PDB file of C-alpha atoms in Angstrom:
ATOM      1  CA  LEU A   1       0.000   0.000   0.000  1.00 62.00           C
ATOM      2  CA  LEU A   2       2.811   2.415   0.861  1.00 62.00           C
ATOM      3  CA  GLU A   3       4.647   1.556  -2.349  1.00 58.00           C
ATOM      4  CA  ILE A   4       1.565   2.232  -4.463  1.00 61.00           C
ATOM      5  CA  THR A   5       0.755   5.391  -2.508  1.00 62.00           C
ATOM      6  CA  TYR A   6       4.202   6.989  -2.825  1.00 59.00           C
ATOM      7  CA  GLU A   7       5.657   5.401  -5.959  1.00 57.00           C
ATOM      8  CA  GLY A   8       2.578   4.281  -7.884  1.00 62.00           C
ATOM      9  CA  THR A   9       1.941   1.027  -9.685  1.00 68.00           C
ATOM     10  CA  ASN A  10       4.474  -0.473 -12.108  1.00 72.00           C
ATOM     11  CA  GLN A  11       2.623   1.231 -14.958  1.00 76.00           C
ATOM     12  CA  VAL A  12       2.961   4.632 -13.251  1.00 77.00           C
ATOM     13  CA  LYS A  13       6.666   3.979 -12.579  1.00 78.00           C
ATOM     14  CA  GLU A  14       7.270   3.072 -16.223  1.00 81.00           C
ATOM     15  CA  SER A  15       5.440   6.220 -17.313  1.00 84.00           C
ATOM     16  CA  LYS A  16       7.545   8.385 -14.959  1.00 85.00           C
ATOM     17  CA  ILE A  17      10.748   6.716 -16.196  1.00 85.00           C
ATOM     18  CA  SER A  18       9.728   7.327 -19.804  1.00 88.00           C
ATOM     19  CA  MET A  19       8.973  10.981 -19.068  1.00 90.00           C
ATOM     20  CA  LEU A  20      12.312  11.485 -17.267  1.00 89.00           C
ATOM     21  CA  VAL A  21      14.263   9.788 -20.065  1.00 90.00           C
ATOM     22  CA  HIS A  22      12.542  12.131 -22.523  1.00 91.00           C
ATOM     23  CA  GLU A  23      13.490  15.165 -20.368  1.00 91.00           C
ATOM     24  CA  TYR A  24      17.057  13.867 -20.193  1.00 90.00           C
ATOM     25  CA  GLU A  25      17.304  13.415 -23.958  1.00 91.00           C
ATOM     26  CA  LEU A  26      15.986  16.926 -24.633  1.00 92.00           C
ATOM     27  CA  PHE A  27      17.905  18.581 -21.800  1.00 92.00           C
ATOM     28  CA  MET A  28      19.389  21.978 -22.570  1.00 92.00           C
ATOM     29  CA  MET A  29      20.197  25.170 -20.708  1.00 91.00           C
ATOM     30  CA  TYR A  30      17.557  27.912 -20.779  1.00 91.00           C
ATOM     31  CA  ASN A  31      18.545  31.442 -21.843  1.00 91.00           C
ATOM     32  CA  ASP A  32      17.701  33.034 -18.482  1.00 91.00           C
ATOM     33  CA  GLU A  33      19.078  30.150 -16.398  1.00 91.00           C
ATOM     34  CA  SER A  34      22.281  30.216 -14.366  1.00 92.00           C
ATOM     35  CA  ILE A  35      24.716  27.322 -14.523  1.00 92.00           C
ATOM     36  CA  SER A  36      23.898  26.475 -10.912  1.00 92.00           C
ATOM     37  CA  ASP A  37      20.156  26.322 -11.650  1.00 93.00           C
ATOM     38  CA  MET A  38      20.789  24.234 -14.765  1.00 93.00           C
ATOM     39  CA  PHE A  39      22.951  21.797 -12.818  1.00 93.00           C
ATOM     40  CA  THR A  40      20.333  21.518 -10.064  1.00 93.00           C
ATOM     41  CA  ARG A  41      17.628  20.782 -12.650  1.00 92.00           C
ATOM     42  CA  PHE A  42      19.838  18.193 -14.360  1.00 92.00           C
ATOM     43  CA  THR A  43      20.713  16.524 -11.048  1.00 92.00           C
ATOM     44  CA  THR A  44      17.026  16.349 -10.112  1.00 92.00           C
ATOM     45  CA  ILE A  45      16.215  14.559 -13.370  1.00 91.00           C
ATOM     46  CA  ILE A  46      19.092  12.096 -12.936  1.00 90.00           C
ATOM     47  CA  ASP A  47      18.341  11.417  -9.257  1.00 89.00           C
ATOM     48  CA  SER A  48      14.632  10.882  -9.929  1.00 88.00           C
ATOM     49  CA  LEU A  49      15.414   8.510 -12.772  1.00 86.00           C
ATOM     50  CA  LYS A  50      17.953   6.629 -10.686  1.00 85.00           C
ATOM     51  CA  ASN A  51      15.500   6.282  -7.781  1.00 83.00           C
ATOM     52  CA  LEU A  52      12.697   4.992  -9.999  1.00 79.00           C
ATOM     53  CA  GLU A  53      14.926   2.497 -11.811  1.00 76.00           C
ATOM     54  CA  GLU A  54      16.515   1.250  -8.601  1.00 71.00           C
ATOM     55  CA  ALA A  55      13.232   0.999  -6.673  1.00 65.00           C
ATOM     56  CA  LYS A  56      13.002  -2.400  -5.050  1.00 61.00           C
ATOM     57  CA  ASP A  57       9.987  -4.649  -5.356  1.00 62.00           C
ATOM     58  CA  LEU A  58       8.939  -4.782  -1.700  1.00 58.00           C
ATOM     59  CA  SER A  59       6.732  -7.824  -2.258  1.00 61.00           C
ATOM     60  CA  THR A  60       9.795 -10.020  -2.990  1.00 70.00           C
ATOM     61  CA  LEU A  61      12.437  -8.163  -0.954  1.00 65.00           C
ATOM     62  CA  PRO A  62      13.600 -10.081   2.121  1.00 74.00           C
ATOM     63  CA  LEU A  63      13.301  -8.181   5.396  1.00 70.00           C
ATOM     64  CA  GLU A  64      17.070  -8.355   5.990  1.00 76.00           C
ATOM     65  CA  GLN A  65      17.806  -6.673   2.641  1.00 73.00           C
ATOM     66  CA  LEU A  66      15.221  -3.984   3.344  1.00 65.00           C
ATOM     67  CA  LEU A  67      16.812  -3.305   6.733  1.00 72.00           C
ATOM     68  CA  GLY A  68      20.280  -3.191   5.142  1.00 75.00           C
ATOM     69  CA  SER A  69      19.109  -0.769   2.444  1.00 73.00           C
ATOM     70  CA  LEU A  70      17.492   1.516   5.022  1.00 70.00           C
ATOM     71  CA  MET A  71      20.612   1.500   7.212  1.00 77.00           C
ATOM     72  CA  THR A  72      22.797   2.327   4.182  1.00 79.00           C
ATOM     73  CA  HIS A  73      20.460   5.170   3.253  1.00 73.00           C
ATOM     74  CA  GLU A  74      20.540   6.495   6.826  1.00 79.00           C
ATOM     75  CA  THR A  75      24.367   6.456   6.842  1.00 82.00           C
ATOM     76  CA  THR A  76      24.479   8.247   3.487  1.00 80.00           C
ATOM     77  CA  MET A  77      22.064  10.924   4.713  1.00 79.00           C
ATOM     78  CA  LYS A  78      24.110  11.519   7.886  1.00 82.00           C
ATOM     79  CA  ASN A  79      27.265  11.812   5.786  1.00 80.00           C
ATOM     80  CA  HIS A  80      25.601  14.407   3.536  1.00 76.00           C
ATOM     81  CA  GLU A  81      24.460  16.365   6.618  1.00 77.00           C
ATOM     82  CA  ASN A  82      28.012  16.380   8.003  1.00 76.00           C
ATOM     83  CA  VAL A  83      29.397  17.622   4.684  1.00 69.00           C
ATOM     84  CA  GLU A  84      26.786  20.393   4.554  1.00 69.00           C
ATOM     85  CA  VAL A  85      27.572  21.469   8.127  1.00 66.00           C
ATOM     86  CA  LYS A  86      31.286  21.633   7.288  1.00 65.00           C
ATOM     87  CA  LYS A  87      30.544  23.708   4.179  1.00 62.00           C
ATOM     88  CA  LYS A  88      28.428  26.157   6.183  1.00 64.00           C
ATOM     89  CA  LYS A  89      31.126  26.825   8.770  1.00 60.00           C
ATOM     90  CA  SER A  90      32.965  30.011   8.044  1.00 57.00           C
ATOM     91  CA  ILE A  91      35.965  31.765   9.437  1.00 60.00           C
ATOM     92  CA  ALA A  92      35.526  35.213  10.910  1.00 59.00           C
ATOM     93  CA  PHE A  93      38.441  37.569  11.083  1.00 61.00           C
ATOM     94  CA  LYS A  94      38.739  40.418  13.539  1.00 63.00           C
ATOM     95  CA  ALA A  95      38.511  43.692  11.728  1.00 62.00           C
ATOM     96  CA  SER A  96      41.170  46.251  12.415  1.00 61.00           C
ATOM     97  CA  LYS A  97      41.454  49.746  11.073  1.00 59.00           C
ATOM     98  CA  GLU A  98      44.834  50.643   9.736  1.00 57.00           C
ATOM     99  CA  GLU A  99      45.603  54.302   9.450  1.00 50.00           C
ATOM    100  CA  SER A 100      46.269  55.462   5.955  1.00 54.00           C
ATOM    101  CA  GLU A 101      49.041  57.900   5.076  1.00 59.00           C
ATOM    102  CA  SER A 102      46.588  60.783   4.794  1.00 65.00           C
ATOM    103  CA  GLU A 103      45.244  60.119   8.283  1.00 67.00           C
ATOM    104  CA  GLU A 104      48.801  59.976   9.613  1.00 69.00           C
ATOM    105  CA  ASP A 105      49.584  63.262   7.854  1.00 74.00           C
ATOM    106  CA  GLU A 106      46.516  64.863   9.460  1.00 76.00           C
ATOM    107  CA  ASP A 107      47.584  63.568  12.875  1.00 73.00           C
ATOM    108  CA  VAL A 108      51.117  64.966  12.440  1.00 73.00           C
ATOM    109  CA  ALA A 109      49.715  68.343  11.298  1.00 75.00           C
ATOM    110  CA  LEU A 110      47.386  68.501  14.306  1.00 74.00           C
ATOM    111  CA  ILE A 111      50.175  67.651  16.751  1.00 76.00           C
ATOM    112  CA  SER A 112      52.471  70.210  15.064  1.00 75.00           C
ATOM    113  CA  SER A 113      49.914  73.014  15.309  1.00 76.00           C
ATOM    114  CA  ARG A 114      49.184  72.235  18.952  1.00 78.00           C
ATOM    115  CA  PHE A 115      52.904  72.134  19.698  1.00 75.00           C
ATOM    116  CA  LYS A 116      53.384  75.547  18.014  1.00 78.00           C
ATOM    117  CA  ARG A 117      50.523  77.019  20.072  1.00 77.00           C
ATOM    118  CA  PHE A 118      52.060  75.528  23.176  1.00 74.00           C
ATOM    119  CA  LEU A 119      55.425  77.155  22.381  1.00 76.00           C
ATOM    120  CA  LYS A 120      53.808  80.561  21.713  1.00 75.00           C
ATOM    121  CA  ASN A 121      52.018  80.443  25.064  1.00 75.00           C
ATOM    122  CA  GLN A 122      55.220  79.561  26.886  1.00 67.00           C
TER     123      GLN A 122
END
């Protein structure tokens, strides 16, 4: 029941496979599409096709093989999560303001004028 609900009957699977193969054969980049978007679209087609073609017949699949497949999938998903977390980590640097030559010149001029005033008052 779950297989039919989420994947459809064999006829529906064959129809989906046929449609995806057709999309794959006619695949091309759109004019207003970025390379990243194109690659994502291509990967979606390939992954969907792969999943449909590799779908196991649960009526003949032994329980041990089902358990093994689910455990493998779980490990793969955890690995992908770890890779994504590592990619998201970033390094933050402490910002520091370095004085430019013009700012140093202004500081020297200010100190000089104050020193001259000081000398005049003395």
